């Protein structure tokens, strides 16, 4: 009986989390985003200034112009991209990197879940 009650409670919590998910990047949770970043981005991206891996450092990336990290060999597609990395631009890009601007260099399928994207972007906003 208690087990069943707990199960029902857990379901309602999960449901509340789903229905209150912001769906817009500005309201993400940076702590959750940090976990997602560690799992999905960190192999290729450092978050400290001046460290490039397979991808460029993402330190201070929010609102910066694309392809701005010195010493990183960006693709022509990224160099041609003139739209600054606003929250909205990052959201579009991370949903489908290679379908957005990406030329070929970021071999990453993207984050289909909008809450995951919001959280990762909220985390990127802390990298200053
Ligand atoms: C397999 C490696 C890889 C993974 C995984 C990856 N990236 Fe990238 N990323 C790259 C590469 C390579 C580039 C440079 C792309 C180019 O020049 O075309 C890049 C570029 C970027 C840029 C543009 C940077 C700039 O200076 O203009 C952003 C923002 C970005 N990635 C965010 C992310 C985030 C956030 C994640 C995780 C959700 C992620 N990437 C996962 C390899 C990766």
Tab-separated table of C-alpha atoms and ligand atoms in Angstrom:
chain	number	residue	atom	x	y	z
A	1	UNK	CA	0.000	0.000	0.000
A	2	UNK	CA	2.728	2.462	0.977
A	3	UNK	CA	4.755	1.389	-2.025
A	4	UNK	CA	1.861	2.135	-4.294
A	5	UNK	CA	1.373	5.555	-2.721
A	6	UNK	CA	5.026	6.402	-3.224
A	7	UNK	CA	4.791	5.272	-6.818
A	8	UNK	CA	1.822	7.536	-7.417
A	9	UNK	CA	3.668	10.417	-5.761
A	10	UNK	CA	6.704	9.847	-7.953
A	11	UNK	CA	4.514	9.838	-11.018
A	12	UNK	CA	2.973	13.161	-10.092
A	13	UNK	CA	6.382	14.679	-9.468
A	14	UNK	CA	7.628	13.450	-12.833
A	15	UNK	CA	4.496	14.799	-14.438
A	16	UNK	CA	4.882	18.187	-12.757
A	17	UNK	CA	8.472	18.351	-13.980
A	18	UNK	CA	7.352	17.657	-17.510
A	19	UNK	CA	4.492	20.104	-17.574
A	20	UNK	CA	6.444	22.936	-15.971
A	21	UNK	CA	9.459	22.480	-18.268
A	22	UNK	CA	10.163	25.917	-19.655
A	23	UNK	CA	10.578	25.061	-23.312
A	24	UNK	CA	12.627	28.192	-23.620
A	25	UNK	CA	16.318	28.283	-23.078
A	26	UNK	CA	16.575	31.329	-20.842
A	27	UNK	CA	14.930	29.466	-17.968
A	28	UNK	CA	17.205	26.450	-17.853
A	29	UNK	CA	18.821	24.893	-14.820
A	30	UNK	CA	22.615	25.363	-14.929
A	31	UNK	CA	23.326	22.488	-12.527
A	32	UNK	CA	21.396	20.022	-14.659
A	33	UNK	CA	23.043	21.545	-17.715
A	34	UNK	CA	26.469	20.948	-16.265
A	35	UNK	CA	25.722	17.215	-15.990
A	36	UNK	CA	24.489	17.068	-19.560
A	37	UNK	CA	27.542	18.999	-20.687
A	38	UNK	CA	29.855	16.554	-18.888
A	39	UNK	CA	28.158	13.640	-20.598
A	40	UNK	CA	27.655	15.041	-24.086
A	41	UNK	CA	29.922	17.978	-24.831
A	42	UNK	CA	33.017	17.745	-22.692
A	43	UNK	CA	34.794	15.139	-24.813
A	44	UNK	CA	35.055	17.766	-27.487
A	45	UNK	CA	34.792	21.088	-25.638
A	46	UNK	CA	36.713	22.559	-22.718
A	47	UNK	CA	35.026	25.262	-20.660
A	48	UNK	CA	38.168	27.134	-19.707
A	49	UNK	CA	39.715	29.917	-21.703
A	50	UNK	CA	42.362	28.975	-24.244
A	51	UNK	CA	41.877	25.179	-24.257
A	52	UNK	CA	40.759	23.727	-27.547
A	53	UNK	CA	39.995	20.043	-27.969
A	54	UNK	CA	38.247	18.561	-31.008
A	55	UNK	CA	36.029	21.618	-30.690
A	56	UNK	CA	36.852	25.156	-29.554
A	57	UNK	CA	36.759	26.291	-25.928
A	58	UNK	CA	33.218	27.281	-24.974
A	59	UNK	CA	34.317	29.740	-22.309
A	60	UNK	CA	32.168	32.879	-22.610
A	61	UNK	CA	30.478	31.603	-25.764
A	62	UNK	CA	27.042	33.071	-25.065
A	63	UNK	CA	26.521	36.236	-27.136
A	64	UNK	CA	29.925	35.980	-28.738
A	65	UNK	CA	30.284	35.830	-32.482
A	66	UNK	CA	30.800	32.407	-34.053
A	67	UNK	CA	34.269	31.130	-34.913
A	68	UNK	CA	35.918	33.660	-32.573
A	69	UNK	CA	38.366	31.420	-30.698
A	70	UNK	CA	41.920	32.119	-31.876
A	71	UNK	CA	43.986	29.113	-32.911
A	72	UNK	CA	40.997	26.933	-33.613
A	73	UNK	CA	40.613	25.662	-37.179
A	74	UNK	CA	36.931	26.245	-37.783
A	75	UNK	CA	35.115	24.937	-40.833
A	76	UNK	CA	34.299	27.389	-43.618
A	77	UNK	CA	30.640	26.941	-42.726
A	78	UNK	CA	31.246	28.164	-39.191
A	79	UNK	CA	33.441	31.045	-40.333
A	80	UNK	CA	30.676	32.139	-42.694
A	81	UNK	CA	28.121	32.106	-39.872
A	82	UNK	CA	27.582	35.711	-38.786
A	83	UNK	CA	24.815	35.271	-36.248
A	84	UNK	CA	26.049	35.770	-32.659
A	85	UNK	CA	25.514	32.901	-30.206
A	86	UNK	CA	22.444	34.275	-28.525
A	87	UNK	CA	20.330	31.945	-26.400
A	88	UNK	CA	17.950	31.513	-29.338
A	89	UNK	CA	20.767	30.843	-31.822
A	90	UNK	CA	22.332	28.275	-29.494
A	91	UNK	CA	18.969	26.607	-29.037
A	92	UNK	CA	18.498	26.218	-32.795
A	93	UNK	CA	22.068	25.102	-33.316
A	94	UNK	CA	22.127	22.511	-30.544
A	95	UNK	CA	18.842	21.001	-31.667
A	96	UNK	CA	20.466	19.971	-34.938
A	97	UNK	CA	24.044	21.222	-35.297
A	98	UNK	CA	24.760	19.848	-38.693
A	99	UNK	CA	21.397	20.831	-40.112
A	100	UNK	CA	21.760	24.375	-38.776
A	101	UNK	CA	25.103	25.976	-39.668
A	102	UNK	CA	27.383	23.337	-38.998
A	103	UNK	CA	29.187	22.440	-42.153
A	104	UNK	CA	30.706	19.153	-41.211
A	105	UNK	CA	32.968	19.670	-38.281
A	106	UNK	CA	30.873	19.029	-35.189
A	107	UNK	CA	30.096	15.345	-35.377
A	108	UNK	CA	27.341	15.509	-32.862
A	109	UNK	CA	23.722	14.661	-33.538
A	110	UNK	CA	22.334	17.358	-31.273
A	111	UNK	CA	20.101	17.535	-28.238
A	112	UNK	CA	16.543	16.829	-29.353
A	113	UNK	CA	15.044	17.588	-25.944
A	114	UNK	CA	14.315	21.306	-25.469
A	115	UNK	CA	14.690	21.098	-21.686
A	116	UNK	CA	18.149	19.552	-22.090
A	117	UNK	CA	19.081	22.387	-24.418
A	118	UNK	CA	17.730	25.014	-22.032
A	119	UNK	CA	19.769	23.493	-19.207
A	120	UNK	CA	22.980	23.282	-21.207
A	121	UNK	CA	22.579	26.878	-22.393
A	122	UNK	CA	21.945	28.020	-18.817
A	123	UNK	CA	25.201	26.300	-17.896
A	124	UNK	CA	27.036	27.964	-20.809
A	125	UNK	CA	25.806	31.295	-19.473
A	126	UNK	CA	27.739	30.666	-16.266
A	127	UNK	CA	31.072	30.325	-18.111
A	128	UNK	CA	32.373	33.839	-17.752
B	1	LIG	C1	32.259	15.195	-31.424
B	1	LIG	C2	32.746	16.452	-30.922
B	1	LIG	C3	31.734	17.486	-30.464
B	1	LIG	C4	30.698	17.333	-29.572
B	1	LIG	C5	30.232	16.074	-28.875
B	1	LIG	C6	30.129	18.654	-29.408
B	1	LIG	N1	30.787	19.561	-30.191
B	1	LIG	FE1	30.405	21.555	-30.333
B	1	LIG	N2	31.801	21.746	-31.770
B	1	LIG	C7	32.644	20.750	-32.224
B	1	LIG	C8	33.467	21.246	-33.311
B	1	LIG	C9	34.515	20.439	-34.087
B	1	LIG	C10	33.102	22.597	-33.498
B	1	LIG	C11	33.632	23.572	-34.567
B	1	LIG	C12	32.663	23.464	-35.718
B	1	LIG	C13	33.112	24.078	-37.019
B	1	LIG	O1	34.113	24.785	-37.097
B	1	LIG	O2	32.394	23.813	-37.990
B	1	LIG	C14	32.064	22.890	-32.504
B	1	LIG	C15	31.447	24.117	-32.347
B	1	LIG	C16	30.559	24.441	-31.339
B	1	LIG	C17	30.051	25.760	-31.061
B	1	LIG	C18	30.426	27.045	-31.802
B	1	LIG	C19	31.664	27.601	-31.124
B	1	LIG	C20	32.224	28.875	-31.697
B	1	LIG	O3	33.304	29.276	-31.213
B	1	LIG	O4	31.641	29.480	-32.610
B	1	LIG	C21	29.217	25.668	-29.984
B	1	LIG	C22	28.442	26.779	-29.314
B	1	LIG	C23	29.185	24.264	-29.600
B	1	LIG	N3	30.028	23.542	-30.438
B	1	LIG	C24	28.465	23.755	-28.541
B	1	LIG	C25	28.403	22.416	-28.199
B	1	LIG	C26	27.620	21.904	-27.094
B	1	LIG	C27	26.838	22.741	-26.097
B	1	LIG	C28	27.752	20.542	-27.124
B	1	LIG	C29	27.068	19.508	-26.226
B	1	LIG	C30	25.633	19.605	-26.139
B	1	LIG	C31	28.658	20.216	-28.217
B	1	LIG	N4	29.027	21.374	-28.839
B	1	LIG	C32	29.072	18.934	-28.552
B	1	LIG	C33	32.699	19.455	-31.730
B	1	LIG	C34	31.784	18.887	-30.848
